[in-house]
mmCIF file of C-alpha atoms in Angstrom:
data_model
loop_
_atom_site.group_PDB
_atom_site.id
_atom_site.type_symbol
_atom_site.label_atom_id
_atom_site.label_comp_id
_atom_site.label_asym_id
_atom_site.label_seq_id
_atom_site.Cartn_x
_atom_site.Cartn_y
_atom_site.Cartn_z
ATOM 1 C CA MET A 296 64.204 148.192 76.795
ATOM 2 C CA GLU A 297 61.562 150.488 75.683
ATOM 3 C CA GLU A 298 62.367 153.612 74.355
ATOM 4 C CA ALA A 299 61.545 156.115 76.854
ATOM 5 C CA PRO A 300 63.929 155.170 79.624
ATOM 6 C CA PHE A 301 66.787 154.803 76.850
ATOM 7 C CA GLU A 302 66.128 158.518 75.932
ATOM 8 C CA ARG A 303 66.029 159.663 79.565
ATOM 9 C CA ALA A 304 69.285 157.980 80.147
ATOM 10 C CA GLN A 305 70.872 159.612 77.421
ATOM 11 C CA ALA A 306 69.415 163.192 78.301
ATOM 12 C CA LEU A 307 70.620 162.455 82.059
ATOM 13 C CA ALA A 308 73.937 161.499 80.757
ATOM 14 C CA GLY A 309 74.316 164.720 78.951
ATOM 15 C CA ARG A 310 73.187 166.693 81.895
ATOM 16 C CA LEU A 311 75.742 164.890 84.066
ATOM 17 C CA THR A 312 78.775 165.448 81.674
ATOM 18 C CA ALA A 313 77.600 169.162 80.863
ATOM 19 C CA GLU A 314 78.087 169.681 84.692
ATOM 20 C CA ASP A 315 81.380 167.877 84.798
ATOM 21 C CA GLY A 316 80.244 164.653 86.181
ATOM 22 C CA VAL A 317 81.676 161.311 85.104
ATOM 23 C CA PRO A 318 78.931 158.570 84.127
ATOM 24 C CA VAL A 319 80.033 155.016 85.514
ATOM 25 C CA LEU A 320 79.003 152.591 82.835
ATOM 26 C CA GLY A 321 79.192 148.939 82.096
ATOM 27 C CA ALA A 322 81.642 147.966 79.431
ATOM 28 C CA GLN A 323 79.150 145.443 77.836
ATOM 29 C CA SER A 324 75.755 146.085 76.712
ATOM 30 C CA GLY A 325 74.691 148.292 73.677
ATOM 31 C CA PHE A 326 73.027 150.575 76.020
ATOM 32 C CA ASP A 327 76.114 151.450 77.888
ATOM 33 C CA VAL A 328 78.154 151.503 75.045
ATOM 34 C CA ALA A 329 75.818 153.965 73.228
ATOM 35 C CA LEU A 330 76.128 156.226 76.183
ATOM 36 C CA ALA A 331 79.934 155.946 76.399
ATOM 37 C CA LYS A 332 80.196 156.826 72.539
ATOM 38 C CA ARG A 333 77.967 159.668 72.933
ATOM 39 C CA ALA A 334 80.081 160.863 75.634
ATOM 40 C CA ALA A 335 83.303 160.190 74.167
ATOM 41 C CA GLY A 336 81.884 162.131 70.912
ATOM 42 C CA GLU A 337 81.551 165.364 73.023
ATOM 43 C CA GLY A 338 84.866 164.762 74.661
ATOM 44 C CA ALA A 339 83.438 164.050 78.017
ATOM 45 C CA PRO A 340 85.032 161.293 80.172
ATOM 46 C CA VAL A 341 83.291 158.209 81.554
ATOM 47 C CA ALA A 342 84.272 155.209 83.527
ATOM 48 C CA LEU A 343 83.661 151.969 82.052
ATOM 49 C CA VAL A 344 83.735 148.824 84.254
ATOM 50 C CA ALA A 345 84.372 145.387 82.449
ATOM 51 C CA ALA A 346 82.660 142.040 83.553
ATOM 52 C CA CYS A 347 86.076 140.337 82.819
ATOM 53 C CA GLY A 348 89.938 141.105 83.109
ATOM 54 C CA LEU A 349 91.021 143.887 80.727
ATOM 55 C CA ALA A 350 93.162 141.331 78.598
ATOM 56 C CA GLU A 351 89.937 139.525 77.889
ATOM 57 C CA LEU A 352 87.755 142.668 76.867
ATOM 58 C CA PRO A 353 85.596 141.276 73.803
ATOM 59 C CA PRO A 354 87.039 142.659 70.551
ATOM 60 C CA ARG A 355 83.702 144.344 69.796
ATOM 61 C CA LEU A 356 84.100 146.797 72.934
ATOM 62 C CA ARG A 357 87.792 147.715 72.246
ATOM 63 C CA PRO A 358 86.801 150.485 69.978
ATOM 64 C CA VAL A 359 84.366 152.222 72.455
ATOM 65 C CA ALA A 360 86.821 151.466 75.369
ATOM 66 C CA SER A 361 89.617 153.349 73.450
ATOM 67 C CA GLN A 362 87.415 156.284 72.651
ATOM 68 C CA ALA A 363 86.396 156.534 76.305
ATOM 69 C CA VAL A 364 90.119 156.537 77.523
ATOM 70 C CA ARG A 365 91.069 158.950 74.581
ATOM 71 C CA ALA A 366 88.168 161.088 75.792
ATOM 72 C CA GLY A 367 89.970 161.363 79.492
ATOM 73 C CA GLY A 368 87.837 158.347 80.855
ATOM 74 C CA VAL A 369 89.003 155.198 82.366
ATOM 75 C CA LEU A 370 88.481 151.154 81.742
ATOM 76 C CA LEU A 371 88.706 149.129 84.796
ATOM 77 C CA SER A 372 88.015 145.818 85.954
ATOM 78 C CA PRO A 373 87.832 144.274 89.274
ATOM 79 C CA PHE A 374 89.294 141.049 87.954
ATOM 80 C CA PRO A 375 92.720 139.611 87.113
ATOM 81 C CA MET A 376 93.946 140.589 83.615
ATOM 82 C CA THR A 377 93.110 137.215 81.798
ATOM 83 C CA HIS A 378 89.936 136.516 83.924
ATOM 84 C CA GLY A 379 86.587 135.654 81.548
ATOM 85 C CA PRO A 380 84.631 136.659 80.361
ATOM 86 C CA PHE A 381 82.157 134.578 82.143
ATOM 87 C CA ASP A 382 78.050 135.533 82.750
ATOM 88 C CA HIS A 383 78.273 134.857 86.199
ATOM 89 C CA ASP A 384 80.935 137.922 86.587
ATOM 90 C CA ASP A 385 78.320 140.420 85.389
ATOM 91 C CA ASN A 386 76.900 140.555 89.124
ATOM 92 C CA GLU A 387 80.414 141.679 90.236
ATOM 93 C CA ARG A 388 80.628 144.294 87.584
ATOM 94 C CA ALA A 389 77.139 145.685 88.394
ATOM 95 C CA ARG A 390 78.082 145.892 92.127
ATOM 96 C CA VAL A 391 81.574 147.737 91.400
ATOM 97 C CA GLN A 392 79.869 150.045 88.828
ATOM 98 C CA THR A 393 77.354 151.054 91.501
ATOM 99 C CA ALA A 394 79.978 151.344 94.365
ATOM 100 C CA LEU A 395 81.970 153.448 92.030
ATOM 101 C CA ALA A 396 79.313 155.758 91.055
ATOM 102 C CA GLY A 397 77.847 156.425 94.498
ATOM 103 C CA THR A 398 74.452 157.109 93.042
ATOM 104 C CA ALA A 399 73.013 154.265 91.224
ATOM 105 C CA VAL A 400 70.872 154.920 88.096
ATOM 106 C CA PHE A 401 69.529 152.066 86.229
ATOM 107 C CA ALA A 402 66.938 151.358 83.479
ATOM 108 C CA PRO A 403 63.765 149.390 84.661
ATOM 109 C CA THR A 404 65.237 145.959 85.710
ATOM 110 C CA ALA A 405 64.150 142.851 87.244
ATOM 111 C CA PRO A 406 65.195 142.020 90.711
ATOM 112 C CA ASP A 407 67.045 138.690 89.703
ATOM 113 C CA THR A 408 69.497 140.508 87.079
ATOM 114 C CA PRO A 409 72.847 141.974 88.000
ATOM 115 C CA GLU A 410 71.368 145.523 87.630
ATOM 116 C CA GLY A 411 68.541 144.447 89.983
ATOM 117 C CA ARG A 412 71.123 143.274 92.570
ATOM 118 C CA ALA A 413 73.153 146.082 92.351
ATOM 119 C CA LEU A 414 70.054 148.463 92.982
ATOM 120 C CA THR A 415 69.186 146.377 96.192
ATOM 121 C CA TRP A 416 72.872 146.588 97.143
ATOM 122 C CA ALA A 417 72.764 150.488 96.887
ATOM 123 C CA THR A 418 69.495 150.871 98.730
ATOM 124 C CA ASP A 419 70.797 148.368 101.457
ATOM 125 C CA ALA A 420 74.024 150.422 101.769
ATOM 126 C CA GLY A 421 71.783 153.676 101.940
ATOM 127 C CA ARG A 422 72.814 155.028 98.568
ATOM 128 C CA PRO A 423 70.815 157.118 96.362
ATOM 129 C CA ALA A 424 69.111 155.152 93.904
ATOM 130 C CA PHE A 425 67.012 155.760 91.072
ATOM 131 C CA VAL A 426 65.286 154.011 88.182
ATOM 132 C CA LEU A 427 64.505 155.467 84.837
ATOM 133 C CA GLY A 428 60.668 155.298 84.833
ATOM 134 C CA SER A 429 58.316 153.642 87.331
ATOM 135 C CA ASP A 430 59.479 150.082 87.805
ATOM 136 C CA GLU A 431 57.073 147.892 89.989
ATOM 137 C CA ASP A 432 60.005 145.505 90.424
ATOM 138 C CA ALA A 433 62.566 148.110 91.705
ATOM 139 C CA PRO A 434 63.853 147.717 95.342
ATOM 140 C CA GLU A 435 62.214 149.803 98.008
ATOM 141 C CA ASN A 436 63.837 153.183 98.345
ATOM 142 C CA THR A 437 64.532 153.773 94.913
ATOM 143 C CA ARG A 438 63.265 156.842 93.228
ATOM 144 C CA PRO A 439 61.805 157.077 89.823
ATOM 145 C CA VAL A 440 63.097 159.260 87.122
ATOM 146 C CA ARG A 441 60.181 159.715 85.013
ATOM 147 C CA ASN A 442 61.149 163.168 82.951
ATOM 148 C CA PRO A 443 63.540 165.704 82.957
ATOM 149 C CA ASP A 444 62.017 167.395 85.888
ATOM 150 C CA ASP A 445 63.553 164.405 87.898
ATOM 151 C CA PHE A 446 66.990 164.924 86.796
ATOM 152 C CA ALA A 447 67.788 167.402 89.494
ATOM 153 C CA ALA A 448 67.331 165.018 92.334
ATOM 154 C CA VAL A 449 69.828 162.729 90.477
ATOM 155 C CA LEU A 450 72.256 165.348 89.953
ATOM 156 C CA ASP A 451 72.111 166.540 93.479
ATOM 157 C CA SER A 452 72.938 163.374 94.829
ATOM 158 C CA VAL A 453 76.038 162.794 92.421
ATOM 159 C CA MET A 454 77.379 166.351 92.933
ATOM 160 C CA LEU A 455 77.884 166.118 96.630
#
């Protein structure tokens, strides 16, 4: 991912947690893990959604999951305890993540990725959906988050 959307995501997550919002993140990628670590370091809770059963959480993710829970967050999974991890389950993880969040915010993503499908699901369901930057591949009805001036629209949709 290019640097600008990553920096925007960090700033947006910081604003959200400062207003007692709880980011809902995937428990898998370096991007989401970095946001979860930052929130935990600030004592802010996050919800982490795993793409496998909780008993199968990859060892590299266990420290950040523990930090998130100690900071008042949660680790959850839509799968049975010993399920996976399987690559095809990332679609379900992204949908559950989006459903729990209510407002979908993703970095620029291609439509054939789990996050792209989750954005489409959100817009089809009439939920607020945002893309960090201007993404030509983003589904219709998503709004770009190009700079901090756009954070208010995201926060307003989250804090309903």
